[in-house]
Amino acid sequence: MNGYENGNNGAPKGARIAFGILMILIYVGVGLLFIFNVFDIISYTVSCIIGAILILYGIFRAYRLYKGVQ
């Protein structure tokens, strides 16, 4: 089907997978930056909470990408 999924007029499947992987790396990377307190926001506890949420969301996105639910 020329790289497109069945009846989907959006981006080719490979492009969506590449973009999904890029976003996973960004979420996990920024989460780690928050945990290591690079941004120096209000308090270290808040920074760790935001970082943990971003890392968990990156893991959730990776799971969805692996299962193909997009």
PDB file of N, CA and C in Angstrom:
ATOM      1  N   MET A   1       0.814  -1.201   0.000  1.00  0.00           N
ATOM      2  CA  MET A   1       0.000   0.000   0.000  1.00  0.00           C
ATOM      3  C   MET A   1       0.855   1.262   0.000  1.00  0.00           C
ATOM      4  N   ASN A   2       1.994   1.233  -0.582  1.00  0.00           N
ATOM      5  CA  ASN A   2       2.877   2.395  -0.711  1.00  0.00           C
ATOM      6  C   ASN A   2       3.317   2.979   0.624  1.00  0.00           C
ATOM      7  N   GLY A   3       3.463   2.151   1.665  1.00  0.00           N
ATOM      8  CA  GLY A   3       3.938   2.632   2.947  1.00  0.00           C
ATOM      9  C   GLY A   3       2.862   3.199   3.838  1.00  0.00           C
ATOM     10  N   TYR A   4       1.647   3.294   3.337  1.00  0.00           N
ATOM     11  CA  TYR A   4       0.552   3.801   4.137  1.00  0.00           C
ATOM     12  C   TYR A   4      -0.217   2.638   4.738  1.00  0.00           C
ATOM     13  N   GLU A   5      -0.811   2.867   5.912  1.00  0.00           N
ATOM     14  CA  GLU A   5      -1.645   1.829   6.498  1.00  0.00           C
ATOM     15  C   GLU A   5      -2.963   1.762   5.745  1.00  0.00           C
ATOM     16  N   ASN A   6      -3.749   0.782   6.050  1.00  0.00           N
ATOM     17  CA  ASN A   6      -5.019   0.564   5.364  1.00  0.00           C
ATOM     18  C   ASN A   6      -5.944   1.770   5.486  1.00  0.00           C
ATOM     19  N   GLY A   7      -6.150   2.465   4.378  1.00  0.00           N
ATOM     20  CA  GLY A   7      -7.105   3.562   4.328  1.00  0.00           C
ATOM     21  C   GLY A   7      -6.701   4.807   5.094  1.00  0.00           C
ATOM     22  N   ASN A   8      -5.532   4.869   5.642  1.00  0.00           N
ATOM     23  CA  ASN A   8      -5.088   6.026   6.409  1.00  0.00           C
ATOM     24  C   ASN A   8      -4.383   6.992   5.465  1.00  0.00           C
ATOM     25  N   ASN A   9      -4.880   8.215   5.376  1.00  0.00           N
ATOM     26  CA  ASN A   9      -4.287   9.210   4.493  1.00  0.00           C
ATOM     27  C   ASN A   9      -3.256  10.071   5.208  1.00  0.00           C
ATOM     28  N   GLY A  10      -2.857   9.688   6.416  1.00  0.00           N
ATOM     29  CA  GLY A  10      -1.875  10.443   7.184  1.00  0.00           C
ATOM     30  C   GLY A  10      -0.464  10.131   6.733  1.00  0.00           C
ATOM     31  N   ALA A  11       0.460  10.275   7.648  1.00  0.00           N
ATOM     32  CA  ALA A  11       1.873  10.036   7.355  1.00  0.00           C
ATOM     33  C   ALA A  11       2.117   8.541   7.154  1.00  0.00           C
ATOM     34  N   PRO A  12       3.146   8.195   6.388  1.00  0.00           N
ATOM     35  CA  PRO A  12       3.499   6.783   6.230  1.00  0.00           C
ATOM     36  C   PRO A  12       3.818   6.140   7.580  1.00  0.00           C
ATOM     37  N   LYS A  13       3.648   4.842   7.654  1.00  0.00           N
ATOM     38  CA  LYS A  13       3.840   4.124   8.910  1.00  0.00           C
ATOM     39  C   LYS A  13       5.248   4.315   9.462  1.00  0.00           C
ATOM     40  N   GLY A  14       6.256   4.284   8.611  1.00  0.00           N
ATOM     41  CA  GLY A  14       7.637   4.461   9.062  1.00  0.00           C
ATOM     42  C   GLY A  14       7.877   5.818   9.687  1.00  0.00           C
ATOM     43  N   ALA A  15       7.267   6.849   9.121  1.00  0.00           N
ATOM     44  CA  ALA A  15       7.433   8.200   9.657  1.00  0.00           C
ATOM     45  C   ALA A  15       6.780   8.311  11.031  1.00  0.00           C
ATOM     46  N   ARG A  16       5.606   7.685  11.202  1.00  0.00           N
ATOM     47  CA  ARG A  16       4.948   7.719  12.506  1.00  0.00           C
ATOM     48  C   ARG A  16       5.742   6.958  13.549  1.00  0.00           C
ATOM     49  N   ILE A  17       6.358   5.855  13.164  1.00  0.00           N
ATOM     50  CA  ILE A  17       7.174   5.100  14.107  1.00  0.00           C
ATOM     51  C   ILE A  17       8.408   5.900  14.506  1.00  0.00           C
ATOM     52  N   ALA A  18       9.061   6.541  13.527  1.00  0.00           N
ATOM     53  CA  ALA A  18      10.245   7.350  13.819  1.00  0.00           C
ATOM     54  C   ALA A  18       9.887   8.525  14.727  1.00  0.00           C
ATOM     55  N   PHE A  19       8.759   9.187  14.445  1.00  0.00           N
ATOM     56  CA  PHE A  19       8.331  10.303  15.280  1.00  0.00           C
ATOM     57  C   PHE A  19       7.973   9.817  16.680  1.00  0.00           C
ATOM     58  N   GLY A  20       7.340   8.651  16.779  1.00  0.00           N
ATOM     59  CA  GLY A  20       6.995   8.086  18.079  1.00  0.00           C
ATOM     60  C   GLY A  20       8.228   7.794  18.911  1.00  0.00           C
ATOM     61  N   ILE A  21       9.258   7.213  18.287  1.00  0.00           N
ATOM     62  CA  ILE A  21      10.507   6.925  18.998  1.00  0.00           C
ATOM     63  C   ILE A  21      11.175   8.215  19.448  1.00  0.00           C
ATOM     64  N   LEU A  22      11.167   9.227  18.578  1.00  0.00           N
ATOM     65  CA  LEU A  22      11.758  10.519  18.933  1.00  0.00           C
ATOM     66  C   LEU A  22      11.050  11.128  20.140  1.00  0.00           C
ATOM     67  N   MET A  23       9.719  11.069  20.149  1.00  0.00           N
ATOM     68  CA  MET A  23       8.972  11.643  21.271  1.00  0.00           C
ATOM     69  C   MET A  23       9.213  10.871  22.561  1.00  0.00           C
ATOM     70  N   ILE A  24       9.360   9.552  22.465  1.00  0.00           N
ATOM     71  CA  ILE A  24       9.662   8.751  23.654  1.00  0.00           C
ATOM     72  C   ILE A  24      11.002   9.190  24.236  1.00  0.00           C
ATOM     73  N   LEU A  25      11.997   9.357  23.379  1.00  0.00           N
ATOM     74  CA  LEU A  25      13.317   9.793  23.848  1.00  0.00           C
ATOM     75  C   LEU A  25      13.256  11.181  24.471  1.00  0.00           C
ATOM     76  N   ILE A  26      12.450  12.067  23.898  1.00  0.00           N
ATOM     77  CA  ILE A  26      12.329  13.416  24.445  1.00  0.00           C
ATOM     78  C   ILE A  26      11.661  13.383  25.820  1.00  0.00           C
ATOM     79  N   TYR A  27      10.542  12.630  25.961  1.00  0.00           N
ATOM     80  CA  TYR A  27       9.862  12.570  27.258  1.00  0.00           C
ATOM     81  C   TYR A  27      10.766  11.993  28.338  1.00  0.00           C
ATOM     82  N   VAL A  28      11.431  10.889  28.032  1.00  0.00           N
ATOM     83  CA  VAL A  28      12.304  10.265  29.034  1.00  0.00           C
ATOM     84  C   VAL A  28      13.508  11.170  29.325  1.00  0.00           C
ATOM     85  N   GLY A  29      14.067  11.775  28.292  1.00  0.00           N
ATOM     86  CA  GLY A  29      15.221  12.655  28.478  1.00  0.00           C
ATOM     87  C   GLY A  29      14.905  13.871  29.331  1.00  0.00           C
ATOM     88  N   VAL A  30      13.795  14.529  29.040  1.00  0.00           N
ATOM     89  CA  VAL A  30      13.409  15.706  29.830  1.00  0.00           C
ATOM     90  C   VAL A  30      13.037  15.285  31.252  1.00  0.00           C
ATOM     91  N   GLY A  31      12.419  14.116  31.391  1.00  0.00           N
ATOM     92  CA  GLY A  31      12.123  13.604  32.731  1.00  0.00           C
ATOM     93  C   GLY A  31      13.386  13.398  33.545  1.00  0.00           C
ATOM     94  N   LEU A  32      14.412  12.838  32.907  1.00  0.00           N
ATOM     95  CA  LEU A  32      15.691  12.659  33.606  1.00  0.00           C
ATOM     96  C   LEU A  32      16.328  14.004  33.952  1.00  0.00           C
ATOM     97  N   LEU A  33      16.196  14.982  33.060  1.00  0.00           N
ATOM     98  CA  LEU A  33      16.732  16.315  33.368  1.00  0.00           C
ATOM     99  C   LEU A  33      16.023  16.921  34.572  1.00  0.00           C
ATOM    100  N   PHE A  34      14.715  16.702  34.688  1.00  0.00           N
ATOM    101  CA  PHE A  34      13.994  17.184  35.865  1.00  0.00           C
ATOM    102  C   PHE A  34      14.466  16.464  37.122  1.00  0.00           C
ATOM    103  N   ILE A  35      14.657  15.149  37.036  1.00  0.00           N
ATOM    104  CA  ILE A  35      15.095  14.394  38.222  1.00  0.00           C
ATOM    105  C   ILE A  35      16.490  14.820  38.667  1.00  0.00           C
ATOM    106  N   PHE A  36      17.379  15.096  37.719  1.00  0.00           N
ATOM    107  CA  PHE A  36      18.728  15.543  38.069  1.00  0.00           C
ATOM    108  C   PHE A  36      18.770  17.037  38.364  1.00  0.00           C
ATOM    109  N   ASN A  37      17.588  17.681  38.428  1.00  0.00           N
ATOM    110  CA  ASN A  37      17.434  19.083  38.833  1.00  0.00           C
ATOM    111  C   ASN A  37      18.220  20.056  37.960  1.00  0.00           C
ATOM    112  N   VAL A  38      18.230  19.808  36.674  1.00  0.00           N
ATOM    113  CA  VAL A  38      18.927  20.699  35.750  1.00  0.00           C
ATOM    114  C   VAL A  38      18.180  22.028  35.616  1.00  0.00           C
ATOM    115  N   PHE A  39      16.846  21.989  35.679  1.00  0.00           N
ATOM    116  CA  PHE A  39      16.050  23.197  35.471  1.00  0.00           C
ATOM    117  C   PHE A  39      15.934  24.050  36.731  1.00  0.00           C
ATOM    118  N   ASP A  40      16.265  23.497  37.895  1.00  0.00           N
ATOM    119  CA  ASP A  40      16.283  24.233  39.167  1.00  0.00           C
ATOM    120  C   ASP A  40      14.980  25.007  39.405  1.00  0.00           C
ATOM    121  N   ILE A  41      13.857  24.256  39.407  1.00  0.00           N
ATOM    122  CA  ILE A  41      12.570  24.905  39.650  1.00  0.00           C
ATOM    123  C   ILE A  41      12.286  24.947  41.141  1.00  0.00           C
ATOM    124  N   ILE A  42      11.066  25.180  41.527  1.00  0.00           N
ATOM    125  CA  ILE A  42      10.629  25.478  42.901  1.00  0.00           C
ATOM    126  C   ILE A  42      11.361  24.664  43.972  1.00  0.00           C
ATOM    127  N   SER A  43      11.241  23.345  43.899  1.00  0.00           N
ATOM    128  CA  SER A  43      11.933  22.507  44.874  1.00  0.00           C
ATOM    129  C   SER A  43      12.327  21.193  44.208  1.00  0.00           C
ATOM    130  N   TYR A  44      13.233  20.493  44.846  1.00  0.00           N
ATOM    131  CA  TYR A  44      13.698  19.220  44.291  1.00  0.00           C
ATOM    132  C   TYR A  44      12.580  18.190  44.266  1.00  0.00           C
ATOM    133  N   THR A  45      11.692  18.227  45.247  1.00  0.00           N
ATOM    134  CA  THR A  45      10.574  17.277  45.294  1.00  0.00           C
ATOM    135  C   THR A  45       9.645  17.470  44.105  1.00  0.00           C
ATOM    136  N   VAL A  46       9.306  18.710  43.807  1.00  0.00           N
ATOM    137  CA  VAL A  46       8.447  19.004  42.656  1.00  0.00           C
ATOM    138  C   VAL A  46       9.146  18.583  41.373  1.00  0.00           C
ATOM    139  N   SER A  47      10.425  18.849  41.292  1.00  0.00           N
ATOM    140  CA  SER A  47      11.197  18.469  40.114  1.00  0.00           C
ATOM    141  C   SER A  47      11.193  16.954  39.917  1.00  0.00           C
ATOM    142  N   CYS A  48      11.337  16.197  40.989  1.00  0.00           N
ATOM    143  CA  CYS A  48      11.311  14.728  40.899  1.00  0.00           C
ATOM    144  C   CYS A  48       9.934  14.219  40.489  1.00  0.00           C
ATOM    145  N   ILE A  49       8.882  14.834  41.006  1.00  0.00           N
ATOM    146  CA  ILE A  49       7.522  14.413  40.647  1.00  0.00           C
ATOM    147  C   ILE A  49       7.262  14.652  39.164  1.00  0.00           C
ATOM    148  N   ILE A  50       7.618  15.829  38.673  1.00  0.00           N
ATOM    149  CA  ILE A  50       7.431  16.133  37.246  1.00  0.00           C
ATOM    150  C   ILE A  50       8.268  15.184  36.398  1.00  0.00           C
ATOM    151  N   GLY A  51       9.501  14.939  36.805  1.00  0.00           N
ATOM    152  CA  GLY A  51      10.369  14.024  36.071  1.00  0.00           C
ATOM    153  C   GLY A  51       9.812  12.613  36.028  1.00  0.00           C
ATOM    154  N   ALA A  52       9.285  12.139  37.160  1.00  0.00           N
ATOM    155  CA  ALA A  52       8.707  10.794  37.205  1.00  0.00           C
ATOM    156  C   ALA A  52       7.479  10.691  36.307  1.00  0.00           C
ATOM    157  N   ILE A  53       6.650  11.726  36.294  1.00  0.00           N
ATOM    158  CA  ILE A  53       5.464  11.726  35.426  1.00  0.00           C
ATOM    159  C   ILE A  53       5.879  11.681  33.961  1.00  0.00           C
ATOM    160  N   LEU A  54       6.873  12.461  33.590  1.00  0.00           N
ATOM    161  CA  LEU A  54       7.334  12.468  32.195  1.00  0.00           C
ATOM    162  C   LEU A  54       7.930  11.121  31.797  1.00  0.00           C
ATOM    163  N   ILE A  55       8.697  10.512  32.679  1.00  0.00           N
ATOM    164  CA  ILE A  55       9.284   9.206  32.369  1.00  0.00           C
ATOM    165  C   ILE A  55       8.200   8.146  32.256  1.00  0.00           C
ATOM    166  N   LEU A  56       7.229   8.160  33.153  1.00  0.00           N
ATOM    167  CA  LEU A  56       6.126   7.197  33.072  1.00  0.00           C
ATOM    168  C   LEU A  56       5.317   7.391  31.795  1.00  0.00           C
ATOM    169  N   TYR A  57       5.101   8.642  31.391  1.00  0.00           N
ATOM    170  CA  TYR A  57       4.370   8.890  30.145  1.00  0.00           C
ATOM    171  C   TYR A  57       5.188   8.417  28.940  1.00  0.00           C
ATOM    172  N   GLY A  58       6.506   8.595  28.992  1.00  0.00           N
ATOM    173  CA  GLY A  58       7.355   8.081  27.918  1.00  0.00           C
ATOM    174  C   GLY A  58       7.289   6.566  27.822  1.00  0.00           C
ATOM    175  N   ILE A  59       7.246   5.887  28.970  1.00  0.00           N
ATOM    176  CA  ILE A  59       7.116   4.426  28.978  1.00  0.00           C
ATOM    177  C   ILE A  59       5.756   4.015  28.430  1.00  0.00           C
ATOM    178  N   PHE A  60       4.703   4.758  28.792  1.00  0.00           N
ATOM    179  CA  PHE A  60       3.364   4.480  28.272  1.00  0.00           C
ATOM    180  C   PHE A  60       3.325   4.652  26.761  1.00  0.00           C
ATOM    181  N   ARG A  61       3.959   5.719  26.252  1.00  0.00           N
ATOM    182  CA  ARG A  61       4.009   5.925  24.805  1.00  0.00           C
ATOM    183  C   ARG A  61       4.786   4.808  24.119  1.00  0.00           C
ATOM    184  N   ALA A  62       5.853   4.337  24.752  1.00  0.00           N
ATOM    185  CA  ALA A  62       6.623   3.229  24.178  1.00  0.00           C
ATOM    186  C   ALA A  62       5.775   1.965  24.111  1.00  0.00           C
ATOM    187  N   TYR A  63       4.988   1.714  25.146  1.00  0.00           N
ATOM    188  CA  TYR A  63       4.104   0.550  25.156  1.00  0.00           C
ATOM    189  C   TYR A  63       3.069   0.655  24.044  1.00  0.00           C
ATOM    190  N   ARG A  64       2.478   1.837  23.896  1.00  0.00           N
ATOM    191  CA  ARG A  64       1.484   2.026  22.833  1.00  0.00           C
ATOM    192  C   ARG A  64       2.114   1.879  21.456  1.00  0.00           C
ATOM    193  N   LEU A  65       3.327   2.369  21.285  1.00  0.00           N
ATOM    194  CA  LEU A  65       4.012   2.225  20.002  1.00  0.00           C
ATOM    195  C   LEU A  65       4.327   0.758  19.733  1.00  0.00           C
ATOM    196  N   TYR A  66       4.737   0.032  20.747  1.00  0.00           N
ATOM    197  CA  TYR A  66       5.048  -1.400  20.603  1.00  0.00           C
ATOM    198  C   TYR A  66       3.789  -2.192  20.243  1.00  0.00           C
ATOM    199  N   LYS A  67       2.690  -1.871  20.889  1.00  0.00           N
ATOM    200  CA  LYS A  67       1.439  -2.601  20.630  1.00  0.00           C
ATOM    201  C   LYS A  67       0.748  -2.119  19.357  1.00  0.00           C
ATOM    202  N   GLY A  68       1.126  -0.953  18.830  1.00  0.00           N
ATOM    203  CA  GLY A  68       0.527  -0.459  17.595  1.00  0.00           C
ATOM    204  C   GLY A  68      -0.798   0.243  17.783  1.00  0.00           C
ATOM    205  N   VAL A  69      -1.078   0.709  18.998  1.00  0.00           N
ATOM    206  CA  VAL A  69      -2.324   1.422  19.276  1.00  0.00           C
ATOM    207  C   VAL A  69      -2.043   2.898  19.163  1.00  0.00           C
ATOM    208  N   GLN A  70      -2.349   3.485  17.985  1.00  0.00           N
ATOM    209  CA  GLN A  70      -2.127   4.919  17.818  1.00  0.00           C
ATOM    210  C   GLN A  70      -3.294   5.593  17.236  1.00  0.00           C
TER     211      GLN A  70
END
